Amino acid sequence: MLNKLWTATSAYFLHPIQFVRAYQRSNLRPDIVAGLTVAVVLLPQAIAYAMIAELPPQVGLYSAIVAAIVGALWGSSNQLHTGPTNAASLLVLTILLPIAEPGTSEFLTAAGLMAVMVGVFRLVMGLARLGMLVNFVSDSVIIGFTAGAGMLISVNQLRHLLRLDFPSNPGLIITLRDIIAHIHAIHWISLGLGAGGIVLIAIVQRFESKWPAPFIVMSVAAAIVGGLGLDGQGVEVIGQIPRSLPPLADLPLLDFELITQLFPGMLAVGALGLVEAMAIARSIAGQSGQRLDSNQEFVGQGMANIACGLFSGYTASGSFIRSAVNFNAGGQTPMSSVFSGIFVLAAMFLIAPLAAYVPRSALAGVLMVTAYGMIDRQEMARIWRGTRGDAVIMVMTFLSTLFLPLQFAVLTGILLSFIVYVMRTSTPRVIPVLPARDYSHFAQYSDARPCAQLAILDIFGDLYFGAVNHVEEAIHSHLEENPGQRFLLLRMVSVDQVDISGVHALESIVRSLRKRGGDVFMMRTQEPVLNLMKSTGFYEYLGHDHFFSYDDAIGHLFHHILDPVICIYECEARVFEECQNLPKRIKHPVEIPIHTEMPAGHVAGVTPQELWDELHSADPPLVVDVREPREFKRGHIPQAESIPLFELLSASSQIPHDRPVVFVCRSGRRSTRATYLLTNQGYTNTRVLRGGILAWETAGLLEAVDI
């Protein structure tokens, strides 16, 4: 087993080797073109997003280079692009502000260490094959958090747009208060550059949406500042960017005090990034047709962040914008992301002097436009119109992002997702259904009259410990509303899992109905569920003849289980196809005690062959057929006398006390009732034909037909 575990684990780390060996040269050109296209978007984003986290621009560039290359080589998606993101950058700022002052070496160290911690967290999730956990976090968390983060980024960047001098704070109320307090100190040239950048982006996107508007704005703004010397007039610029490879960082990997301080925030960043990355990867895979390995993607995200932290970067995650650009530019394999990192590295050496003149107010304008795009109003409206649970998750996450520390906002959204999931799975729908009008399938009819004896319930969900109470209460509630339904048919086609608590609940329902003289039957039970029922003994407890396929359930129950007395004399509904041949209900002067129970062993019986022999003896018994007249005419025992059950109950004096009497019906149920009732009236000479006319026909005995 250890050998298998080692093989599986090593396969995750050897993924780049497998990818390179399988790489086709025909993909090289489209991957290079896509990588260059993404790099044009990545370069300004890396600088701008580092600014959100109050980190130097080179830290964002280092992360862009390292994360793009490592994330692509160890990841699963062909088009997912890993690097700095706006929401994660804001989250990083929120977590680091209470620990260190922006601009200090301690702040950079904490950012790098947190990236390594996030990477280890994601790597462990992947190696432990916990990729499926992401499926339990609603997309509403991402939508709500991203919208809230967009608003926070917009407000936070007003400080740089207006060039106001006060400490950075991710809190919405505090930042607005500080802006109002310093509004008199607006630097108008900076405001003009930032506002001009916003207008230029709007113009470019209006007339040529494929052009890299942020790159154009930053280039034009840098040229204006450098050409006019505006940096000497109070315009703040990002400054010199080192022309070097990402240097190895000296991180305090054993500083447990700092690790403890970063740990809660690390969980939020790690979880948010995984959900974000997998949501993007699934979205693009849905268009490309690629099959994803979520565990391998977790490993890729983990390796990317560990590498970012070790090489002077900060936390990275999947970016929807860059991934979409990569896909639309024709990127065929992860090499397109690798090339984007290489092109950004080359750009650091080529355009570093020009980048030094990029004004921070222009970057703020770019970020405010980006932040505005983070508020997906159309998707928020869809969620609002959808389920209540998704709407609650989105609204609560959005409000928590605005008014709570961001790490707690993320964890709040994730926790709400799990709560909603548990609530949904613990309350499976239990719906009464009836055959459709054409009897081809079952459907829910709120206005239709149900069968008087048989309840058919569809269970939509698993019967596990968290759901069994709800299912059991729903079934008992239905049976209390319909006391005549002593038989229950459970449609199990939508039940994929049952645990021991579910088995106990089913046993309780069976005991309850059997005490009332009824029983439980199951239809279309899934194979895994059936196997568990067999292994726990429930299959034998219920009886193998209580499990049916779709086709034979109703027919068997109608002909062998349901009481025909009720079907003929009491029930006005004709629910099943088998009911259509029944006569219309006739009002009778005598009330038929249809719910009288008949204890086993209290009714004497005779086999078809024994009755045949007696009928051909010197003293034959009187055979009374209690079926309806039209049933009698189709076929009956030659010497039988037709006395329908309702007539027999109103005129039982027709039955002699001094001669053996055998009651006959189709399967033995009506004749058993008649025999039992007359026995209670003092008759001692009555018996029933076991199995009824069906048994008589099976025995191949002579049958008379009225023409």
Coordinates of C-alpha atoms in Angstrom, one line a residue, residues 164-517:
L164 CA -3.7 62.1 -0.1
D165 CA -1.2 61.4 2.6
F166 CA -2.6 59.1 5.3
P167 CA -1.9 55.5 6.3
S168 CA -3.3 52.7 4.2
N169 CA -6.3 50.8 5.8
P170 CA -8.5 48.2 4.1
G171 CA -11.5 49.2 6.2
L172 CA -14.2 50.9 4.3
I173 CA -15.4 53.3 7.0
I174 CA -12.0 54.2 8.2
T175 CA -10.7 54.9 4.6
L176 CA -13.8 57.0 3.7
R177 CA -13.3 59.0 7.0
D178 CA -9.6 59.6 6.2
I179 CA -10.4 60.7 2.6
I180 CA -13.0 63.2 3.9
A181 CA -10.5 64.5 6.5
H182 CA -7.8 65.1 3.9
I183 CA -9.9 66.1 1.0
H184 CA -8.5 69.7 1.1
A185 CA -5.0 68.3 0.2
I186 CA -5.9 66.9 -3.3
H187 CA -2.9 67.0 -5.7
W188 CA -4.6 68.1 -8.9
I189 CA -1.9 67.0 -11.3
S190 CA -2.1 63.5 -9.9
L191 CA -5.8 63.5 -10.1
G192 CA -5.6 64.7 -13.7
L193 CA -3.3 61.8 -14.6
G194 CA -5.5 59.3 -12.9
A195 CA -8.8 60.6 -14.3
G196 CA -7.2 60.9 -17.7
G197 CA -6.2 57.3 -17.5
I198 CA -9.7 56.2 -16.6
V199 CA -11.1 58.2 -19.6
L200 CA -8.4 56.7 -21.9
I201 CA -9.3 53.2 -20.8
A202 CA -13.0 53.8 -21.5
I203 CA -12.2 55.2 -25.0
V204 CA -9.9 52.3 -25.9
Q205 CA -12.3 49.7 -24.6
R206 CA -15.2 51.4 -26.5
F207 CA -13.5 51.4 -29.9
E208 CA -11.0 48.6 -29.8
S209 CA -11.7 46.2 -26.9
K210 CA -8.8 43.9 -27.9
W211 CA -6.1 46.5 -27.2
P212 CA -4.3 46.3 -23.8
A213 CA -5.8 49.4 -22.4
P214 CA -4.0 49.3 -19.0
F215 CA -0.6 48.9 -20.7
I216 CA -1.4 51.8 -23.0
V217 CA -2.4 54.0 -20.1
M218 CA 0.6 53.2 -18.1
S219 CA 2.9 53.8 -21.1
V220 CA 1.3 57.1 -22.0
A221 CA 1.3 58.3 -18.3
A222 CA 4.9 57.3 -17.9
A223 CA 5.9 59.2 -21.1
I224 CA 4.0 62.3 -19.9
V225 CA 5.6 62.3 -16.4
G226 CA 9.1 61.6 -17.8
G227 CA 8.8 64.1 -20.6
L228 CA 7.3 66.9 -18.5
G229 CA 9.2 66.2 -15.3
L230 CA 6.1 65.9 -13.3
D231 CA 7.8 63.7 -10.8
G232 CA 9.5 66.8 -9.6
Q233 CA 6.1 68.6 -9.1
G234 CA 4.8 66.2 -6.5
V235 CA 3.5 63.4 -8.8
E236 CA 4.3 60.1 -7.0
V237 CA 5.9 57.4 -9.3
I238 CA 6.6 53.8 -8.6
G239 CA 10.3 54.3 -8.9
Q240 CA 13.2 52.1 -10.1
I241 CA 12.5 48.4 -10.8
P242 CA 15.5 46.1 -10.4
R243 CA 16.8 44.5 -13.6
S244 CA 17.4 41.0 -12.2
L245 CA 16.1 37.6 -11.9
P246 CA 13.8 37.0 -9.0
P247 CA 16.2 36.7 -6.0
L248 CA 16.0 34.0 -3.4
A249 CA 14.4 35.4 -0.2
D250 CA 15.7 35.0 3.3
L251 CA 12.5 33.8 5.0
P252 CA 12.2 33.0 8.7
L253 CA 10.6 29.6 8.0
L254 CA 11.0 28.6 11.7
D255 CA 9.6 31.8 13.2
F256 CA 6.6 30.1 14.9
E257 CA 5.4 33.4 16.4
L258 CA 5.0 35.0 13.0
I259 CA 3.6 31.8 11.5
T260 CA 0.9 31.8 14.3
Q261 CA 0.0 35.4 13.5
L262 CA -0.3 34.6 9.8
F263 CA -2.1 31.3 10.1
P264 CA -5.8 32.5 10.2
G265 CA -5.3 34.7 7.3
M266 CA -3.4 32.0 5.4
L267 CA -6.4 29.7 5.7
A268 CA -8.6 32.4 4.1
V269 CA -6.1 33.2 1.3
G270 CA -5.5 29.5 0.7
A271 CA -9.1 28.5 0.5
L272 CA -10.2 31.6 -1.5
G273 CA -7.5 31.0 -4.1
L274 CA -8.3 27.3 -4.5
V275 CA -12.0 28.0 -5.0
E276 CA -11.2 30.9 -7.4
A277 CA -8.7 28.9 -9.4
M278 CA -10.9 25.9 -9.8
A279 CA -14.0 28.0 -10.7
I280 CA -11.9 29.6 -13.5
A281 CA -10.4 26.3 -14.6
R282 CA -13.9 24.6 -14.7
S283 CA -15.3 27.6 -16.7
I284 CA -12.7 27.4 -19.4
A285 CA -12.6 23.6 -19.4
G286 CA -16.3 23.7 -20.1
Q287 CA -15.5 25.6 -23.4
S288 CA -12.4 23.7 -24.3
G289 CA -13.6 20.3 -23.4
Q290 CA -10.6 19.5 -21.3
R291 CA -10.9 17.1 -18.4
L292 CA -9.5 18.6 -15.2
D293 CA -7.7 16.9 -12.3
S294 CA -8.6 19.1 -9.3
N295 CA -5.9 17.4 -7.1
Q296 CA -3.2 18.1 -9.6
E297 CA -4.4 21.7 -9.9
F298 CA -4.1 22.0 -6.1
V299 CA -0.6 20.8 -6.3
G300 CA 0.2 23.3 -9.1
Q301 CA -1.3 26.2 -7.0
G302 CA 0.7 25.0 -4.0
M303 CA 4.0 24.7 -5.9
A304 CA 3.5 28.1 -7.5
N305 CA 2.9 29.9 -4.1
I306 CA 5.9 28.1 -2.4
A307 CA 8.1 29.2 -5.3
C308 CA 6.7 32.8 -5.2
G309 CA 7.5 33.0 -1.5
L310 CA 11.0 31.6 -1.9
F311 CA 11.8 33.9 -4.8
S312 CA 10.8 37.3 -3.3
G313 CA 7.2 37.2 -4.5
Y314 CA 3.8 37.1 -2.7
T315 CA 0.6 35.1 -2.9
A316 CA -0.7 34.1 -6.3
S317 CA -3.8 32.5 -7.6
G318 CA -5.7 31.9 -10.9
S319 CA -6.8 35.0 -12.8
F320 CA -10.0 34.9 -14.8
I321 CA -9.1 37.8 -17.1
R322 CA -5.6 36.5 -18.0
S323 CA -7.0 32.9 -18.3
A324 CA -9.7 34.2 -20.7
V325 CA -7.1 36.1 -22.7
N326 CA -5.0 33.0 -22.9
F327 CA -7.9 30.9 -24.1
N328 CA -9.1 33.4 -26.6
A329 CA -5.5 34.0 -27.9
G330 CA -5.3 30.4 -28.9
G331 CA -3.2 29.0 -26.1
Q332 CA -3.2 25.2 -26.5
T333 CA -1.1 24.0 -23.5
P334 CA 0.3 25.3 -20.2
M335 CA 3.4 26.4 -22.2
S336 CA 1.5 29.5 -23.1
S337 CA 1.5 30.5 -19.4
V338 CA 5.2 29.6 -19.2
F339 CA 6.0 31.8 -22.1
S340 CA 4.0 34.7 -20.6
G341 CA 6.3 34.5 -17.5
I342 CA 9.4 34.5 -19.7
F343 CA 8.2 37.5 -21.7
V344 CA 7.5 39.5 -18.5
L345 CA 11.0 38.6 -17.3
A346 CA 12.4 39.9 -20.5
A347 CA 10.3 43.1 -20.2
M348 CA 11.8 43.7 -16.8
F349 CA 15.2 44.1 -18.4
L350 CA 14.0 46.1 -21.4
I351 CA 11.4 48.6 -20.0
A352 CA 12.5 49.0 -16.4
P353 CA 13.7 52.6 -17.0
L354 CA 10.4 53.6 -18.5
A355 CA 8.4 51.8 -15.8
A356 CA 10.1 54.0 -13.1
Y357 CA 8.1 57.0 -14.3
V358 CA 4.7 55.3 -14.1
P359 CA 2.6 57.6 -11.8
R360 CA 0.8 55.9 -8.9
S361 CA -2.3 57.9 -9.6
A362 CA -2.5 56.4 -13.2
L363 CA -2.1 53.0 -11.6
A364 CA -4.9 53.9 -9.2
G365 CA -7.1 54.8 -12.1
V366 CA -6.3 51.5 -13.8
L367 CA -7.1 49.6 -10.6
M368 CA -10.4 51.5 -10.1
V369 CA -11.6 50.5 -13.6
T370 CA -10.5 46.9 -12.8
A371 CA -12.3 47.0 -9.5
Y372 CA -15.5 48.3 -11.2
G373 CA -15.3 45.2 -13.4
M374 CA -15.1 43.0 -10.4
I375 CA -18.7 43.8 -9.5
D376 CA -20.5 41.3 -11.7
R377 CA -23.9 42.9 -11.5
Q378 CA -25.5 40.5 -14.1
E379 CA -24.4 37.4 -12.1
M380 CA -25.4 39.0 -8.8
A381 CA -28.9 39.6 -10.3
R382 CA -29.1 35.9 -11.4
I383 CA -28.1 34.7 -8.0
W384 CA -30.7 37.0 -6.4
R385 CA -33.4 35.6 -8.6
G386 CA -32.2 32.1 -7.9
T387 CA -32.3 30.1 -4.7
R388 CA -32.7 31.7 -1.3
G389 CA -29.6 29.9 0.0
D390 CA -27.3 31.2 -2.8
A391 CA -28.7 34.8 -2.3
V392 CA -28.0 34.6 1.4
I393 CA -24.5 33.4 0.9
M394 CA -23.8 36.2 -1.6
V395 CA -25.3 39.0 0.4
M396 CA -23.6 37.9 3.7
T397 CA -20.2 37.5 2.0
F398 CA -20.6 40.8 0.3
L399 CA -21.5 42.6 3.6
S400 CA -18.8 40.8 5.5
T401 CA -16.2 41.8 3.0
L402 CA -17.2 45.5 3.4
F403 CA -17.4 45.6 7.2
L404 CA -15.4 42.7 8.6
P405 CA -11.7 41.9 8.3
L406 CA -11.4 40.2 4.9
Q407 CA -10.0 36.9 6.2
F408 CA -13.1 36.5 8.3
A409 CA -15.3 37.5 5.4
V410 CA -13.9 34.7 3.3
L411 CA -14.2 32.2 6.1
T412 CA -17.8 33.4 6.7
G413 CA -18.7 32.8 3.1
I414 CA -17.2 29.3 3.1
L415 CA -18.8 28.5 6.4
L416 CA -22.2 29.6 5.1
S417 CA -21.7 27.4 2.0
F418 CA -21.2 24.4 4.2
I419 CA -24.2 25.3 6.3
V420 CA -26.4 25.7 3.2
Y421 CA -25.1 22.4 1.8
V422 CA -25.8 20.6 5.1
M423 CA -29.3 22.1 5.3
R424 CA -30.1 21.1 1.7
T425 CA -28.8 17.6 2.0
S426 CA -30.4 17.1 5.4
T427 CA -33.9 18.0 4.1
P428 CA -34.4 15.8 1.0
R429 CA -37.7 16.3 -0.8
V430 CA -40.2 13.5 -0.1
I431 CA -42.9 13.9 -2.7
P432 CA -46.1 11.9 -3.2
V433 CA -46.4 10.9 -6.9
L434 CA -49.0 9.1 -9.1
P435 CA -48.9 7.6 -12.5
A436 CA -49.1 10.1 -15.4
R437 CA -52.1 10.3 -17.5
D438 CA -50.7 7.8 -20.0
Y439 CA -49.3 5.6 -17.2
S440 CA -45.8 5.8 -18.7
H441 CA -44.1 7.5 -15.7
F442 CA -44.8 9.0 -12.3
A443 CA -45.5 12.6 -11.7
Q444 CA -46.7 14.9 -8.9
Y445 CA -50.4 16.0 -9.1
S446 CA -51.6 18.2 -6.4
D447 CA -55.2 18.0 -7.5
A448 CA -55.5 14.3 -8.1
R449 CA -57.0 11.8 -5.7
P450 CA -54.4 9.3 -4.4
C451 CA -54.9 5.6 -4.1
A452 CA -56.9 4.7 -1.0
Q453 CA -54.5 2.0 0.0
L454 CA -51.0 2.7 -1.5
A455 CA -48.8 5.7 -0.9
I456 CA -46.1 6.2 -3.6
L457 CA -43.4 8.5 -2.3
D458 CA -40.3 9.8 -4.3
I459 CA -37.2 10.5 -2.2
F460 CA -34.9 13.1 -3.7
G461 CA -31.7 12.9 -1.7
D462 CA -29.5 10.6 0.3
L463 CA -30.5 8.8 3.5
Y464 CA -27.6 9.6 5.8
F465 CA -27.5 10.5 9.5
G466 CA -28.2 14.2 8.9
A467 CA -31.3 13.6 6.7
V468 CA -33.1 10.5 8.2
N469 CA -35.1 12.4 10.7
H470 CA -36.5 14.7 8.1
V471 CA -37.4 11.8 5.7
E472 CA -38.9 9.8 8.5
E473 CA -41.1 12.7 9.7
A474 CA -42.2 13.5 6.1
I475 CA -43.2 9.9 5.5
H476 CA -45.1 9.6 8.8
S477 CA -46.8 13.0 8.2
H478 CA -48.0 11.8 4.8
L479 CA -49.4 8.6 6.3
E480 CA -51.1 10.5 9.1
E481 CA -52.8 12.6 6.5
N482 CA -53.9 9.5 4.6
P483 CA -54.7 6.9 7.3
G484 CA -56.1 4.5 4.8
Q485 CA -52.8 4.1 3.0
R486 CA -51.4 1.1 4.8
F487 CA -49.0 0.2 2.0
L488 CA -46.0 2.3 1.0
L489 CA -44.0 2.2 -2.2
L490 CA -40.7 4.2 -2.0
R491 CA -39.2 5.2 -5.3
M492 CA -35.4 5.1 -4.6
V493 CA -34.0 6.1 -7.9
S494 CA -32.8 9.5 -6.6
V495 CA -31.2 8.0 -3.4
D496 CA -27.5 7.4 -4.1
Q497 CA -26.3 6.8 -0.6
V498 CA -27.7 5.2 2.6
D499 CA -25.8 4.8 5.9
I500 CA -26.7 2.8 9.0
S501 CA -28.9 5.7 10.3
G502 CA -30.9 5.5 7.1
V503 CA -31.3 1.7 7.5
H504 CA -32.5 2.2 11.1
A505 CA -35.1 4.8 9.9
L506 CA -36.3 2.5 7.1
E507 CA -36.7 -0.3 9.6
S508 CA -38.7 1.9 11.9
I509 CA -41.1 2.8 9.0
V510 CA -41.5 -0.8 8.1
R511 CA -42.3 -1.8 11.8
S512 CA -44.8 1.0 12.0
L513 CA -46.7 0.0 8.9
R514 CA -46.6 -3.7 9.6
K515 CA -48.2 -3.1 13.0
R516 CA -51.1 -1.5 11.1
G517 CA -51.3 -4.5 8.8

